[in-house]
Amino acid sequence: MIGGGRGAFIGAVHRIVAVMDGNAELVAGCFSASAENSRLTGQDLLLDPARVYGTYTEMVKAEAKMPAGQRLDFVVIVTPNHEHFPPAKLFLEAGFNVVCDKPATLNLAEAKKLRAIVKKTKKIFVLTHNYTGNPMVKQARELVQTGKLGKIRKVVVEYPQGWLWKRLETTGHKQASWRADPKKTGAACCLGDIGTHAENLARYITGLRIESLCADLTTFVPGRLLEDDANILVRFVGGAKGVLHASQISIGEENNLNIRVYGDKAGLEWHQEHPNELIVKYPDRPKEIWRRGNSYVGAAAKKFTRIPFGHPEGYLEAFANVYLEAFRAIEAEVTGKPQPKDLDFPTIEDGVIGMTFIETAVKSGKAGAKWMKFSND
Amino acid sequence: MIGGGRGAFIGAVHRIVAVMDGNAELVAGCFSASAENSRLTGQDLLLDPARVYGTYTEMVKAEAKMPAGQRLDFVVIVTPNHEHFPPAKLFLEAGFNVVCDKPATLNLAEAKKLRAIVKKTKKIFVLTHNYTGNPMVKQARELVQTGKLGKIRKVVVEYPQGWLWKRLETTGHKQASWRADPKKTGAACCLGDIGTHAENLARYITGLRIESLCADLTTFVPGRLLEDDANILVRFVGGAKGVLHASQISIGEENNLNIRVYGDKAGLEWHQEHPNELIVKYPDRPKEIWRRGNSYVGAAAKKFTRIPFGHPEGYLEAFANVYLEAFRAIEAEVTGKPQPKDLDFPTIEDGVIGMTFIETAVKSGKAGAKWMKFSND
Amino acid sequence: MIGGGRGAFIGAVHRIVAVMDGNAELVAGCFSASAENSRLTGQDLLLDPARVYGTYTEMVKAEAKMPAGQRLDFVVIVTPNHEHFPPAKLFLEAGFNVVCDKPATLNLAEAKKLRAIVKKTKKIFVLTHNYTGNPMVKQARELVQTGKLGKIRKVVVEYPQGWLWKRLETTGHKQASWRADPKKTGAACCLGDIGTHAENLARYITGLRIESLCADLTTFVPGRLLEDDANILVRFVGGAKGVLHASQISIGEENNLNIRVYGDKAGLEWHQEHPNELIVKYPDRPKEIWRRGNSYVGAAAKKFTRIPFGHPEGYLEAFANVYLEAFRAIEAEVTGKPQPKDLDFPTIEDGVIGMTFIETAVKSGKAGAKWMKFSND
Amino acid sequence: MIGGGRGAFIGAVHRIVAVMDGNAELVAGCFSASAENSRLTGQDLLLDPARVYGTYTEMVKAEAKMPAGQRLDFVVIVTPNHEHFPPAKLFLEAGFNVVCDKPATLNLAEAKKLRAIVKKTKKIFVLTHNYTGNPMVKQARELVQTGKLGKIRKVVVEYPQGWLWKRLETTGHKQASWRADPKKTGAACCLGDIGTHAENLARYITGLRIESLCADLTTFVPGRLLEDDANILVRFVGGAKGVLHASQISIGEENNLNIRVYGDKAGLEWHQEHPNELIVKYPDRPKEIWRRGNSYVGAAAKKFTRIPFGHPEGYLEAFANVYLEAFRAIEAEVTGKPQPKDLDFPTIEDGVIGMTFIETAVKSGKAGAKWMKFSND
C-alpha cells in the first residue's frame, strides 16, 4: 500500500475491504510522505518492519527483488491525486499490478500516459470507483442493458455533500487541506473528489458517453482556491440529456450520491445512502422497490451479494466488490492464466474518461459556463 | 367562472377550493368555448340558467349591468392560456376583480399589457400559483426571511412528471391536446405548464430574482411540437446559483415538484408530494423534520392550517389558501376598504416574471442552450 | 348541525367536507350546549338566526314543522360522546336522517338501542369513521376481496398519538377536557377516540370480525381518569391473529394510524399520514407502491378520487368521501327512491361493533388483561 | 470455529466480521457435523489441514495441547442451537474463551448451567446479539441513560420476516430445516431465531427487565412443528408497557427489526434496515434524524463508527462491533490483564435472560396466551 498513513481516511477503507473476503493480505507499505508516519502506521498494522518503507521508490526496488511467491501481487495507491501517477508508473513498469484510488491522476495528460503504460506493461490497473460495486447499481445496469427502460432519454445524477461548507482546509483538517490544494488535487476540488463519481456512475449504468457539457462552477467559500460546487448540463452521444450536479457546500447533505434514469419504457432511481434499494418506475404500473438479496434480482446483483436480504450491506461491501473483481484479474495475471472475459471493474479507460470529464468541465467553467465538446479519445 | 366545462381538470379544482372556507359562492359562468358544454356544465352545477353564458363577452356585459350586491365580486379564469388575456382585460376594464390560472398569458407582451391594465383599473388580479399556498412552503420562506439559512448559495428545484411520455395529444386527451398546441399554450409546453411553477416556488421561498439562465430544451416524443423537457442552469442576482429542471417525459414521476435551498448556515428541502413536511438541515446538528400544525411552526404556516397535525392536508387545501388571501383583497376592494398590507398571493407582477422566465428559457433553448440575461423589468 | 360551536375541532371539519362537492348546504344548527356560543357560531357561519337554536330539542321541533322542501334533509351530530344518543334518537324519531361522529354512543347499551331505532324508523344513520373514506384504503379492501392476499393470517394495526402525553385536560384545552372525562366520553379515552378507528379500519379492509381479545390498558399520566394507552392482542374469527395498539402518550407521534395485513399470498401496508400510497408486498417479486389516481388502481379507489395522481389528497377529501356515500343514501331516502345496493359508508352496525370493541377491551383491561370473548351480536 | 461449513449462513458472517478490523485470524475449525464438509470448508478457507477437525471433541483436545502462543485464543460457535452448550462447555472447561451465536443454548436449563461454568472457569463468553453493535442503537441507549427520554412509558419492538411463509423446511433449505426442527432449535422457532433479538434490543436500549408477559403464539404454515408467529404483551419492571411481535410469515418483510421507545419527555425510533439513522421525537420541537458519523453523536456511537457519515455501514459492521468489544475482553484474558470496566457486549447473563424469555413465552403460548411472571434470576 502506498499512502493511508495515520490520519488518512481512504487508506483504512482499502485495508478493510481488500481483505474482507479472505483473498489478500497486507504485507508491505509506504504509508506516508513522512517516513516516521509510515513506520508508525506499519507498526499499528503489525507489519514486518522490513517491508515498511520510507519512500515508494525504495519500496518498488526492494519488492521487485523478492522471489515470486513472496513479492507483492499488487500495490494499492491511496495517496492524494498528485501522487497517483508517479508510483503507478513505477510499479507498473517494475511488473506489479496496481489498484489506484480515483481520480486516476492529477490531470488528463498523465492519465493518457498511464493508459499507454498499462497497455505496454500488460499489467492490471484497477481504478476504485467504488460506488459501481453496489449490487443494486449492477441491477440498474442490467435493467438498462436488457432493454427494460427502452431508449434512455434523461439522466439526473447528483452528488451533494456539505462538509466543505466553511473553510475547513485552513483548520488542519487533513482531507480538506489536500483536496482544496490545486497542487495536490489538480484543477478541480468538487469535480475531482465527487463529480467524477457521478459521471462514472451514470456511464456505468446507462453505457452513455458524454458528447458535450456546460458547467457552471462556483467557489462559494471565500478564500478557497478551487470550485466547491458544480452544476452541469450534459448531452450524451445518441441524444439523451442529463443534469449532473455536485457540491461540497450543500449544508446537511452527507454523501448523497443518487441517480435517476428515464427511458422511453421505464425509469429507475438509486440512492447511495440507501444502497440496498433500487426503485423502478413505469408509466402504467405501480412503482417497484427492488431490494438486494431477493430471488428476483438478476445475475450481476446476485453475484456481488454477501448476506441475505434485509441485512443491509453498505459502503464497505460495495467497495470490496471492486476488489473481488480486481482479484480475479490479478490472480489470472499472477498465475499466468488468460484474463476472464466478464471482468467488471473500472480500468484506466475509465480513468481517462474521468479526467476528460474533469478537464472539460473546468474548461467550460472557466469560459463562463460555455458548452464544450467532450473528447472520447 | 370562465372555462372549466365538462371534461376540464383545473376548473373543478377551482370550484372546490374557492368555496372551501365558505367565503364565496359560484353564481355565474361561461364554462366553455362550446355554448352547449357551458349550458350543460351550468346545469351540472345547479346554477341559475340566466347566468350561464355562451360567451364571456356576453357574460361581462350582462354581469356589469347587475346591481352592486348581485353582480359578480370577481371572475375566475381557468381557460387554456390563449384565453387568459382577452377575458382578463374585458373583466378588469368592466370593473371586475380577476382570479386567473397560470401562466398569466400566452406570451410576455400580453403579460406586460395586462400589468398596465391592472395598474390602471386598480382591480385585484390574482394568479393561482397554488403551490405557494402550502403552509410548509410559507414556513420555508419564513426561515429564509428570518435569516435561519444565512446567505443563500444554491437552489435546486425540480418538477418532473411523466404523463406526456408518449404522444397523448393525438389521442383525444383534452389536457394534453391544448397543452401541446402552440396556438393555445404559447411558446412552451413543459415550461409553461410546470417549469413556471418551479421558478415561482424558488423565488417565493428565497426571494431571489434570476439574473441569467442557460436552458437546454428537448422534445423527446416524436411529432410533438413543443419541448417536453427542460434542464436549466440559473444564476441569481446576488451570486446564488441554481439548477431548475422540469420534465413531462420522466416516466413514473407524478407531480414531483420539490426544492432544496442551501444557505451558508443551514439548508431546507420540501416535496410537493409530501407537503406537510419541511426538512431543515444543519452543518452540526441533526436534520429536523418540521411538520404542519405543530406548536413550533411560525406564524405564516399557522395561519394557513385548517386541521391538526398528523391529519394530512393536500393540494386542494394549499390551493384554497391562495383564495383565502385573494378574498381578503377582493373583499376590501368590493367594500371600498384599504387593502391589507400583508397580502400573500401571486400577482400580475409574478405573472410578468413567469412569462419572462418562459420566454427567456425558450430563447436560450432555441439558441442552442446559450446563456441569456433575464430582464427583471 | 348539533355541536361544533366556536372552539370545537371536528365540527369545523364536518362543515368543510359536507359541502366539498356541492351536494349540501348548512342551513340550521344548535352548535353548543351554551345558547350564546350557538348563537355566535351561527353568526360566524352567516346562518339565518331563526334557524340557530339554543337546544336541539327546540331545533327538532322547529325543523319538523317546516315544509318538506325547506326542512333539513339530515342532521349532523358532532357533540361529545354523551350527546350522541339523545339527539340521534330525537331526530331519527322525528323523521330526520342522521350523520353522527364516532364512537356511536356513550356505551354499548345505547348503541344497541340506537340500532333498534334506526331499524324501526328506516332513516339513514351514517357513522363517520372517516379513514375508510381514503381511496387507497378502498384499494386495500379490494385487493383482499379479490383474493390477491390469499387467506389473511396476521393484522397489525396501530394508532399512536402523543398529544395527551401530559395532563392537558386540566389546562382548559377543550378537546382534552371532554375526551378525558368519563361522563362525556364514556368508559374509555384512548380506545373511544382512536382505538375504535383502528378496529374499524382493520375490519373494513379485511372483513374480519374479532373473536376474542386481551387488552392491557394503562393510564400513564398521573391524575388522568381513563386509560391513555392500549395494547391489545386479537384473535379473529377464522384463525387470523392481530395486534392492535393505540396510544395518546406516544410523544412525537401525531396521528399515525397505520395497518399491515399479511395473507398467505401477499401483504399490504397503509399509513394514514401518507394516505396516497398503498404498499403491496410479495414473497417473490419486488414490493410495489400503488399510488392514488393512477390507471392501474381499482374501481373503488378510482371512484373516490377528485384530483390527478401526484396532487396529494388528504384527511378532508377522505372524510368528504364518507359524505359522498351518505348523500347517495340520503338523497334516495328523501326522494323516496330505493336505496342503492353498493353503498359504502359506516352504519349503526359498525357503531354497535365499535362499542362492543370498546366495552370488551375495557372489561379485559379491568380484569388485568384477560382474554375476553367478543360478542358479534 | 465450530460450525459454519459449506452452505451455512451465519458462519460466513462471523468469518468476515471477526477479522474485519485486523484483530484476529481464523486458524482452526470443525466446520460441520460431517467430517467431509468440515475438511472441504477448511480447504476453501486455506487453513492448515492439521487444524481442520472432524469433531469438536477432537479439536478441543488437540488445541489444548498446543503451546500458549500458538493455540486458539478463543473459539466461535456457530452451530444450530442444540450444539451450542456441548462445545461451549468443553472449550470453556479446557480453558478457552468462547464466542457463541444466539440463542445461548437449546433451553433455559442449559443456559443456567453454562452461566455457572462461565463463572467457574472465569473465561470470556460472548453472545453475538449483533444488532446491539449498531452505532445508532448505542446512541439510543445513551439518550435513555442520560435521561433525554425521561421515564420510559412504552416500548414497541417488532421483528417481522416473511421467509418462512411456506413450508420451506421440507424443501432441503438448510437454514429452514434446522430452525423448524425442535430437536435442533429448541422449543421455539420464531422466538428463538428472532424474537430473542427483539427482547435483547429493547433491554439493551432501555435497560428494562420484563416483569410478566402474555404471548399468543401461532403456527400458520400447515405441517410446521413450531410457532412461526408471536404476538406478545409485555409489562416491564417499574411500570413501562410493551408490545413485542415477531413473525416469519409476514410476507414481503425481510429483516425488519425495529423499535420505538416513548418516555415522558421524548421518544425514539430505530430501524435495522436503515441502521444509520435514529429518529428522536419531542412533544414540542421538530422530529430529529440523528445520523451515524456526525459530530453531534455521543461517545458510544462515535467509538463504533468506521467510516464517515453518509457512507452507509450495515449489518456486517455492526456485527464486527460486537467482536471489537469481545476482543478487548479476550485480549485482557489471554494476556492476563484486568478486564476493562466499560465492556459492551452481550454475555451469558443476556443468554440466560434470552432463554427465560423464550421459555416463558412458550409456556404462556401453550397455556392459551396467559400472563406469566418472568423470572429475573
Coordinates of N, CA and C in Angstrom, one line a residue, chain C residues 34-160:
Chain C
S34 N -74.0 25.8 25.2 CA -74.2 27.2 25.5 C -75.0 27.9 24.4
A35 N -76.2 28.4 24.7 CA -77.0 29.0 23.7 C -76.3 30.2 23.1
E36 N -75.5 30.9 23.9 CA -74.7 32.0 23.4 C -73.7 31.6 22.4
N37 N -72.9 30.6 22.7 CA -71.9 30.1 21.8 C -72.7 29.6 20.5
S38 N -73.8 29.0 20.6 CA -74.6 28.5 19.5 C -74.9 29.7 18.6
R39 N -75.4 30.8 19.2 CA -75.8 32.0 18.5 C -74.7 32.6 17.8
L40 N -73.5 32.7 18.5 CA -72.4 33.4 17.9 C -71.8 32.5 16.7
T41 N -71.8 31.2 16.9 CA -71.3 30.3 15.8 C -72.2 30.5 14.6
G42 N -73.5 30.5 14.8 CA -74.5 30.7 13.7 C -74.2 32.0 13.0
Q43 N -73.8 33.0 13.8 CA -73.5 34.3 13.2 C -72.2 34.2 12.3
D44 N -71.2 33.5 12.9 CA -69.9 33.3 12.2 C -70.2 32.6 10.8
L45 N -71.2 31.8 10.8 CA -71.5 31.0 9.6 C -72.5 31.6 8.7
L46 N -72.9 32.8 9.1 CA -73.8 33.6 8.2 C -75.2 32.9 8.1
L47 N -75.6 32.1 9.1 CA -76.9 31.4 9.0 C -78.0 32.4 9.4
D48 N -79.2 32.0 8.9 CA -80.4 32.7 9.3 C -80.6 32.5 10.8
P49 N -80.6 33.6 11.6 CA -80.7 33.4 13.0 C -81.9 32.6 13.5
A50 N -83.0 32.7 12.7 CA -84.2 31.9 13.0 C -83.9 30.4 13.1
R51 N -82.9 30.0 12.4 CA -82.6 28.5 12.4 C -81.4 28.2 13.2
V52 N -81.0 29.1 14.0 CA -79.9 28.8 15.0 C -80.5 28.7 16.4
Y53 N -80.4 27.4 16.9 CA -81.2 27.1 18.1 C -80.4 27.0 19.4
G54 N -81.1 27.2 20.5 CA -80.4 27.2 21.8 C -80.3 25.7 22.3
T55 N -81.2 24.9 21.9 CA -81.2 23.5 22.3 C -81.6 22.6 21.1
Y56 N -81.2 21.4 21.1 CA -81.6 20.5 20.0 C -83.0 20.1 20.1
T57 N -83.6 20.1 21.3 CA -85.0 19.7 21.4 C -85.8 20.8 20.7
E58 N -85.5 22.0 21.0 CA -86.1 23.1 20.3 C -85.9 23.0 18.8
M59 N -84.7 22.6 18.4 CA -84.4 22.5 17.0 C -85.2 21.5 16.3
V60 N -85.3 20.3 16.9 CA -86.0 19.2 16.2 C -87.5 19.6 16.0
K61 N -88.0 20.2 17.0 CA -89.4 20.6 17.0 C -89.6 21.6 15.8
A62 N -88.8 22.7 15.8 CA -89.0 23.7 14.8 C -88.8 23.2 13.4
E63 N -87.7 22.3 13.2 CA -87.4 21.9 11.9 C -88.5 20.9 11.4
A64 N -89.0 20.1 12.4 CA -90.0 19.1 12.0 C -91.3 19.8 11.4
K65 N -91.5 21.0 11.9 CA -92.7 21.7 11.4 C -92.6 22.3 10.0
M66 N -91.3 22.4 9.6 CA -91.1 23.1 8.3 C -91.6 22.2 7.1
P67 N -92.0 22.9 6.0 CA -92.4 22.1 4.9 C -91.3 21.3 4.2
A68 N -91.7 20.3 3.6 CA -90.7 19.2 3.0 C -89.5 19.8 2.3
G69 N -89.7 20.7 1.4 CA -88.6 21.2 0.6 C -87.6 22.1 1.4
Q70 N -88.1 22.5 2.6 CA -87.4 23.5 3.3 C -86.7 23.0 4.6
R71 N -87.3 22.0 5.1 CA -86.7 21.4 6.3 C -85.4 20.6 6.1
L72 N -84.7 20.4 7.1 CA -83.5 19.7 7.0 C -83.6 18.3 6.3
D73 N -82.6 18.0 5.4 CA -82.6 16.6 4.9 C -81.9 15.6 5.8
F74 N -81.0 16.2 6.6 CA -80.3 15.3 7.6 C -79.7 16.2 8.6
V75 N -79.4 15.6 9.7 CA -78.7 16.4 10.8 C -77.3 15.8 11.0
V76 N -76.4 16.6 11.4 CA -75.0 16.1 11.7 C -74.7 16.3 13.2
I77 N -74.4 15.2 13.8 CA -74.1 15.3 15.3 C -72.6 15.2 15.6
V78 N -72.1 16.3 16.1 CA -70.6 16.4 16.3 C -70.3 16.8 17.7
T79 N -71.2 16.4 18.6 CA -71.0 16.7 20.1 C -70.1 15.7 20.7
P80 N -69.7 15.9 22.0 CA -69.1 14.8 22.7 C -69.9 13.6 22.8
N81 N -69.3 12.5 23.1 CA -70.0 11.2 23.0 C -71.3 11.1 23.8
H82 N -71.4 11.7 25.0 CA -72.6 11.5 25.8 C -73.8 12.2 25.1
E83 N -73.5 13.1 24.2 CA -74.6 13.8 23.5 C -74.8 13.3 22.1
H84 N -74.5 12.0 21.8 CA -74.7 11.4 20.5 C -76.1 10.8 20.5
F85 N -76.3 9.9 21.5 CA -77.6 9.2 21.5 C -78.8 10.0 21.6
P86 N -78.9 10.9 22.6 CA -80.1 11.7 22.8 C -80.6 12.4 21.5
P87 N -79.7 13.2 20.9 CA -80.2 13.9 19.7 C -80.4 12.9 18.5
A88 N -79.6 11.9 18.4 CA -79.8 11.0 17.3 C -81.2 10.3 17.4
K89 N -81.6 9.9 18.6 CA -82.9 9.3 18.9 C -84.0 10.3 18.5
L90 N -83.9 11.5 19.0 CA -84.9 12.6 18.8 C -85.1 12.8 17.3
F91 N -84.0 13.0 16.6 CA -84.1 13.4 15.2 C -84.5 12.2 14.3
L92 N -84.0 11.0 14.6 CA -84.5 9.8 13.8 C -86.0 9.7 14.0
E93 N -86.4 9.7 15.2 CA -87.8 9.5 15.5 C -88.7 10.6 15.0
A94 N -88.1 11.8 14.8 CA -88.9 12.9 14.1 C -88.8 12.8 12.6
G95 N -88.1 11.8 12.1 CA -88.1 11.6 10.7 C -86.9 12.2 9.9
F96 N -85.9 12.5 10.7 CA -84.7 13.0 10.0 C -83.6 11.9 9.9
N97 N -82.8 12.0 8.8 CA -81.6 11.2 8.6 C -80.5 11.8 9.5
V98 N -79.6 11.0 9.9 CA -78.6 11.4 10.9 C -77.2 11.0 10.4
V99 N -76.3 12.0 10.4 CA -74.9 11.7 10.3 C -74.2 12.0 11.6
C100 N -73.5 11.0 12.2 CA -73.0 11.1 13.6 C -71.6 10.8 13.6
D101 N -70.8 11.6 14.4 CA -69.4 11.3 14.6 C -69.3 10.0 15.5
K102 N -68.1 9.4 15.4 CA -67.9 8.2 16.2 C -67.2 8.6 17.5
P103 N -67.2 7.7 18.5 CA -68.0 6.4 18.5 C -69.5 6.7 18.6
A104 N -70.2 5.7 18.2 CA -71.7 5.9 18.0 C -72.3 6.5 19.2
T105 N -72.0 6.0 20.4 CA -72.7 6.4 21.6 C -71.8 6.4 22.8
L106 N -72.4 6.7 24.0 CA -71.6 6.7 25.2 C -71.3 5.3 25.7
N107 N -72.1 4.3 25.3 CA -71.9 2.9 25.8 C -72.6 2.0 24.8
L108 N -72.3 0.7 25.0 CA -72.9 -0.3 24.1 C -74.4 -0.4 24.2
A109 N -74.9 -0.3 25.4 CA -76.4 -0.4 25.5 C -77.1 0.7 24.7
E110 N -76.6 1.9 24.7 CA -77.2 2.9 23.9 C -77.1 2.6 22.4
A111 N -75.9 2.0 22.0 CA -75.7 1.7 20.6 C -76.7 0.7 20.1
K112 N -77.0 -0.3 21.0 CA -78.0 -1.3 20.6 C -79.4 -0.7 20.5
K113 N -79.7 0.2 21.4 CA -81.0 0.9 21.4 C -81.0 1.7 20.1
L114 N -80.0 2.4 19.8 CA -80.0 3.2 18.6 C -80.1 2.4 17.3
R115 N -79.5 1.2 17.3 CA -79.7 0.3 16.2 C -81.2 -0.1 16.0
A116 N -81.8 -0.3 17.1 CA -83.3 -0.7 17.0 C -84.1 0.5 16.5
I117 N -83.7 1.7 16.9 CA -84.4 2.9 16.5 C -84.2 3.1 15.0
V118 N -83.0 2.9 14.5 CA -82.7 3.1 13.1 C -83.5 2.1 12.3
K119 N -83.5 0.9 12.8 CA -84.3 -0.2 12.1 C -85.7 0.2 12.0
K120 N -86.2 0.7 13.1 CA -87.7 1.0 13.2 C -88.0 2.2 12.3
T121 N -87.2 3.2 12.4 CA -87.6 4.5 11.7 C -87.2 4.4 10.2
K122 N -86.4 3.4 9.9 CA -85.9 3.3 8.5 C -85.2 4.5 7.9
K123 N -84.7 5.3 8.9 CA -84.0 6.5 8.4 C -82.5 6.1 8.2
I124 N -81.8 7.0 7.5 CA -80.4 6.7 7.3 C -79.6 7.2 8.5
F125 N -78.7 6.3 8.9 CA -77.7 6.7 10.0 C -76.3 6.4 9.5
V126 N -75.5 7.5 9.5 CA -74.1 7.4 9.0 C -73.2 7.7 10.1
L127 N -72.2 6.7 10.3 CA -71.2 6.9 11.4 C -69.9 7.3 10.7
T128 N -69.3 8.5 11.1 CA -68.2 9.0 10.3 C -66.9 8.4 10.7
H129 N -66.7 7.1 10.5 CA -65.3 6.6 10.6 C -64.6 7.0 9.3
N130 N -64.1 8.2 9.3 CA -63.6 8.9 8.1 C -62.5 8.2 7.4
Y131 N -61.6 7.4 8.1 CA -60.4 6.9 7.5 C -60.7 5.9 6.4
T132 N -61.8 5.3 6.5 CA -62.2 4.3 5.5 C -62.6 5.0 4.2
G133 N -62.7 6.3 4.2 CA -63.0 7.1 3.0 C -61.8 7.3 2.1
N134 N -60.6 6.9 2.6 CA -59.4 7.1 1.8 C -59.4 6.1 0.6
P135 N -59.1 6.7 -0.6 CA -59.1 5.8 -1.8 C -58.2 4.6 -1.6
M136 N -57.0 4.8 -1.1 CA -56.1 3.6 -1.0 C -56.5 2.6 0.1
V137 N -57.3 3.0 1.0 CA -57.9 2.1 1.9 C -58.9 1.2 1.2
K138 N -59.7 1.9 0.3 CA -60.6 1.1 -0.5 C -59.9 0.2 -1.5
Q139 N -58.8 0.6 -2.0 CA -57.9 -0.2 -2.8 C -57.5 -1.4 -2.0
A140 N -57.0 -1.2 -0.8 CA -56.6 -2.3 0.1 C -57.7 -3.3 0.2
R141 N -58.9 -2.8 0.5 CA -60.0 -3.7 0.7 C -60.3 -4.5 -0.6
E142 N -60.2 -3.9 -1.7 CA -60.4 -4.6 -3.0 C -59.4 -5.7 -3.2
L143 N -58.1 -5.4 -2.9 CA -57.1 -6.4 -3.0 C -57.4 -7.6 -2.1
V144 N -57.9 -7.4 -0.9 CA -58.3 -8.5 -0.1 C -59.5 -9.2 -0.6
Q145 N -60.5 -8.5 -1.0 CA -61.7 -9.1 -1.5 C -61.6 -9.9 -2.8
T146 N -60.6 -9.5 -3.6 CA -60.4 -10.2 -4.9 C -59.3 -11.3 -4.7
G147 N -59.0 -11.6 -3.5 CA -58.1 -12.7 -3.2 C -56.6 -12.5 -3.4
K148 N -56.2 -11.3 -3.7 CA -54.8 -11.0 -4.0 C -53.9 -11.4 -2.9
L149 N -54.4 -11.3 -1.6 CA -53.6 -11.5 -0.5 C -53.7 -13.0 0.0
G150 N -54.6 -13.7 -0.6 CA -54.9 -15.1 -0.1 C -55.6 -15.0 1.2
K151 N -55.5 -16.1 2.0 CA -56.1 -16.1 3.3 C -55.4 -15.2 4.2
I152 N -56.1 -14.4 5.0 CA -55.4 -13.4 5.9 C -54.9 -14.2 7.1
R153 N -53.6 -14.0 7.4 CA -53.0 -14.6 8.6 C -52.8 -13.6 9.8
K154 N -52.3 -12.4 9.4 CA -52.0 -11.5 10.5 C -52.3 -10.1 10.2
V155 N -52.7 -9.4 11.2 CA -53.1 -7.9 11.0 C -52.4 -7.2 12.1
V156 N -51.6 -6.2 11.8 CA -51.0 -5.3 12.8 C -51.6 -3.9 12.5
V157 N -52.4 -3.4 13.5 CA -52.9 -2.0 13.3 C -52.6 -1.2 14.5
E158 N -52.1 0.0 14.2 CA -51.6 0.9 15.2 C -52.2 2.3 15.1
Y159 N -52.4 2.9 16.2 CA -52.9 4.3 16.2 C -52.2 5.1 17.3
P160 N -50.9 5.3 17.1 CA -50.2 6.1 18.1 C -50.4 7.6 17.9

